[in-house]
C-alpha positions as a printed NumPy array, in Angstrom:
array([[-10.966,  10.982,  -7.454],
       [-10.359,  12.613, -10.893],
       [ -9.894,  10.516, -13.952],
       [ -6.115,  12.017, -14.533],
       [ -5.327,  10.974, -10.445],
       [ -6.802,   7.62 , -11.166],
       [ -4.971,   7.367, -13.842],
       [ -1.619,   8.486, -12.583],
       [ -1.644,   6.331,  -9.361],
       [ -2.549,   3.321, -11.926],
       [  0.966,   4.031, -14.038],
       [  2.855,   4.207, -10.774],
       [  1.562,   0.794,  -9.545],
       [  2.088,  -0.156, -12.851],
       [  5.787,   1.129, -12.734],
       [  6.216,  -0.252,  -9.703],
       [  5.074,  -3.874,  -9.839],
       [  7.239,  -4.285, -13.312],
       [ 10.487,  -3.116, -11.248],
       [  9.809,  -5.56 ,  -8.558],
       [  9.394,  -8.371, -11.033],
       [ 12.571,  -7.323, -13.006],
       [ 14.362,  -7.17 ,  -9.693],
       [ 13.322, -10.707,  -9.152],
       [ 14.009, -11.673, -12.849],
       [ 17.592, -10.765, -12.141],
       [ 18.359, -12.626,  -8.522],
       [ 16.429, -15.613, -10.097],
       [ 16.524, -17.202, -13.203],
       [ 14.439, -15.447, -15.669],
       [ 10.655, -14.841, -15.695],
       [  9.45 , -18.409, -15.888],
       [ 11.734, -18.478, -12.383],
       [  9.743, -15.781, -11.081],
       [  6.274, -16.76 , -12.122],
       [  7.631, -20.173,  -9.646],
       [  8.014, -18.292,  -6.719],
       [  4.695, -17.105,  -4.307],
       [  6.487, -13.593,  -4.511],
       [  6.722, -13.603,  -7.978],
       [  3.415, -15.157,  -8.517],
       [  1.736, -11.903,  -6.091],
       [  3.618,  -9.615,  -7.79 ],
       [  2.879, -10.985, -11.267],
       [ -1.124, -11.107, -10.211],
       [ -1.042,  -6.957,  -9.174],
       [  0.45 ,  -6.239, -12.19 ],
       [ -2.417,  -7.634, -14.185],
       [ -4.91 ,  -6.322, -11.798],
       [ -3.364,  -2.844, -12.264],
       [ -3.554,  -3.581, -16.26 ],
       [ -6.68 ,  -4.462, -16.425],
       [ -7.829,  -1.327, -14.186],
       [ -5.778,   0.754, -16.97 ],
       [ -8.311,  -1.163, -18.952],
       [-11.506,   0.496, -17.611],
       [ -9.731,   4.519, -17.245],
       [ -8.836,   4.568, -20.756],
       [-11.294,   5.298, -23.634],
       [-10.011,   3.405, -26.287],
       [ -9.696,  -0.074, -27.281],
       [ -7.192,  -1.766, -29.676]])
């Protein structure tokens, strides 16, 4: 798998974890709600495991 493809599926997990979360933000009570819930707390763990592959695909650091 190419660097670029890599990359690409990475932003659409990316994408797609954040829009579950904010779905879940909305029906409960904010984030701090969400991080409460086993749902919220899945969702919340992919989202950093998708970050922190972002991480290793791009060649900078801040």
């Amino acid at each position: 798998m190419s660097t670029t493809d890599l990359l690409a599926r990475t932003l659409e997990s990316v994408r797609a974890a954040y829009q579950h979360i904010a779905e879940l933000a909305q029906h409960q009570d904010g984030i701090y709600a969400v991080a409460q819930t086993a749902r919220g707390t899945a969702l919340i763990h992919d989202l950093r495991k998708e970050l922190d592959q972002l991480n290793k695909i791009l060649p900078f650091k801040s």
